[in-house]
């Protein structure tokens, strides 16, 4: 089996092992992505809490809006290229 147009490992698992394994890997990938995103949110809010007097709960609620604004203005690529 070839997976020449596969751009992610989920495409490779579907081509190699079929839909059942693809769905299992998809569930694990979704759970991992959710867990890592939550860890990044809590970790960044703890850093902002230590640097400022804002509460952790406030920072957790503000962080998605700041990420959305950064992305709409050009994202991290625009920030990296500007440096």
PDB file of C-alpha atoms in Angstrom, residues 16-83:
ATOM      1  CA  UNK A  16      -1.819   0.977   6.177  1.00  0.00           C
ATOM      2  CA  UNK A  17      -4.222  -0.475   8.752  1.00  0.00           C
ATOM      3  CA  UNK A  18      -7.719   0.692   7.762  1.00  0.00           C
ATOM      4  CA  UNK A  19     -10.516   2.760   9.240  1.00  0.00           C
ATOM      5  CA  UNK A  20     -10.760   1.098  12.656  1.00  0.00           C
ATOM      6  CA  UNK A  21      -7.135   1.774  13.577  1.00  0.00           C
ATOM      7  CA  UNK A  22      -7.436   5.242  12.041  1.00  0.00           C
ATOM      8  CA  UNK A  23     -10.355   6.054  14.359  1.00  0.00           C
ATOM      9  CA  UNK A  24      -8.490   4.727  17.398  1.00  0.00           C
ATOM     10  CA  UNK A  25      -5.418   6.803  16.557  1.00  0.00           C
ATOM     11  CA  UNK A  26      -7.670   9.816  15.920  1.00  0.00           C
ATOM     12  CA  UNK A  27      -9.192   9.520  19.405  1.00  0.00           C
ATOM     13  CA  UNK A  28      -5.757   9.290  21.004  1.00  0.00           C
ATOM     14  CA  UNK A  29      -4.513  12.249  18.940  1.00  0.00           C
ATOM     15  CA  UNK A  30      -7.518  14.343  19.962  1.00  0.00           C
ATOM     16  CA  UNK A  31      -7.058  13.455  23.638  1.00  0.00           C
ATOM     17  CA  UNK A  32      -3.336  14.252  23.486  1.00  0.00           C
ATOM     18  CA  UNK A  33      -3.945  17.562  21.739  1.00  0.00           C
ATOM     19  CA  UNK A  34      -6.569  18.560  24.305  1.00  0.00           C
ATOM     20  CA  UNK A  35      -4.307  17.615  27.216  1.00  0.00           C
ATOM     21  CA  UNK A  36      -1.296  19.493  25.833  1.00  0.00           C
ATOM     22  CA  UNK A  37      -3.411  22.578  25.085  1.00  0.00           C
ATOM     23  CA  UNK A  38      -4.762  22.587  28.630  1.00  0.00           C
ATOM     24  CA  UNK A  39      -1.262  22.205  30.065  1.00  0.00           C
ATOM     25  CA  UNK A  40      -0.008  25.128  27.968  1.00  0.00           C
ATOM     26  CA  UNK A  41      -2.934  27.304  29.073  1.00  0.00           C
ATOM     27  CA  UNK A  42      -2.423  26.565  32.773  1.00  0.00           C
ATOM     28  CA  UNK A  43       1.366  26.914  32.545  1.00  0.00           C
ATOM     29  CA  UNK A  44       1.244  30.229  30.720  1.00  0.00           C
ATOM     30  CA  UNK A  45      -1.370  31.565  33.110  1.00  0.00           C
ATOM     31  CA  UNK A  46       0.841  30.617  36.071  1.00  0.00           C
ATOM     32  CA  UNK A  47       3.751  32.525  34.509  1.00  0.00           C
ATOM     33  CA  UNK A  48       1.605  35.607  33.893  1.00  0.00           C
ATOM     34  CA  UNK A  49       0.242  35.294  37.435  1.00  0.00           C
ATOM     35  CA  UNK A  50       3.764  35.377  38.881  1.00  0.00           C
ATOM     36  CA  UNK A  51       4.816  38.304  36.673  1.00  0.00           C
ATOM     37  CA  UNK A  52       1.693  40.393  37.307  1.00  0.00           C
ATOM     38  CA  UNK A  53      -1.047  40.544  39.897  1.00  0.00           C
ATOM     39  CA  UNK A  54      -3.701  39.019  37.612  1.00  0.00           C
ATOM     40  CA  UNK A  55      -5.446  35.902  38.867  1.00  0.00           C
ATOM     41  CA  UNK A  56      -4.906  32.590  37.123  1.00  0.00           C
ATOM     42  CA  UNK A  57      -8.598  32.301  36.241  1.00  0.00           C
ATOM     43  CA  UNK A  58      -8.596  35.698  34.535  1.00  0.00           C
ATOM     44  CA  UNK A  59      -5.511  34.869  32.499  1.00  0.00           C
ATOM     45  CA  UNK A  60      -6.995  31.523  31.420  1.00  0.00           C
ATOM     46  CA  UNK A  61     -10.059  33.369  30.117  1.00  0.00           C
ATOM     47  CA  UNK A  62      -8.001  36.075  28.352  1.00  0.00           C
ATOM     48  CA  UNK A  63      -5.429  33.784  26.686  1.00  0.00           C
ATOM     49  CA  UNK A  64      -7.678  32.460  23.858  1.00  0.00           C
ATOM     50  CA  UNK A  65      -8.580  36.022  22.875  1.00  0.00           C
ATOM     51  CA  UNK A  66      -4.940  37.099  22.748  1.00  0.00           C
ATOM     52  CA  UNK A  67      -4.079  34.050  20.623  1.00  0.00           C
ATOM     53  CA  UNK A  68      -6.979  34.843  18.272  1.00  0.00           C
ATOM     54  CA  UNK A  69      -5.806  38.450  17.901  1.00  0.00           C
ATOM     55  CA  UNK A  70      -2.217  37.344  17.232  1.00  0.00           C
ATOM     56  CA  UNK A  71      -3.391  34.840  14.633  1.00  0.00           C
ATOM     57  CA  UNK A  72      -5.656  37.336  12.875  1.00  0.00           C
ATOM     58  CA  UNK A  73      -2.804  39.830  12.625  1.00  0.00           C
ATOM     59  CA  UNK A  74      -0.439  37.363  10.963  1.00  0.00           C
ATOM     60  CA  UNK A  75       0.326  34.777  13.596  1.00  0.00           C
ATOM     61  CA  UNK A  76       3.668  33.625  14.906  1.00  0.00           C
ATOM     62  CA  UNK A  77       5.174  33.512  11.429  1.00  0.00           C
ATOM     63  CA  UNK A  78       4.703  37.257  11.083  1.00  0.00           C
ATOM     64  CA  UNK A  79       6.275  37.770  14.515  1.00  0.00           C
ATOM     65  CA  UNK A  80       9.272  35.579  13.686  1.00  0.00           C
ATOM     66  CA  UNK A  81       9.830  37.199  10.286  1.00  0.00           C
ATOM     67  CA  UNK A  82       9.605  40.686  11.851  1.00  0.00           C
ATOM     68  CA  UNK A  83      12.437  39.846  14.255  1.00  0.00           C
TER      69      UNK A  83
END
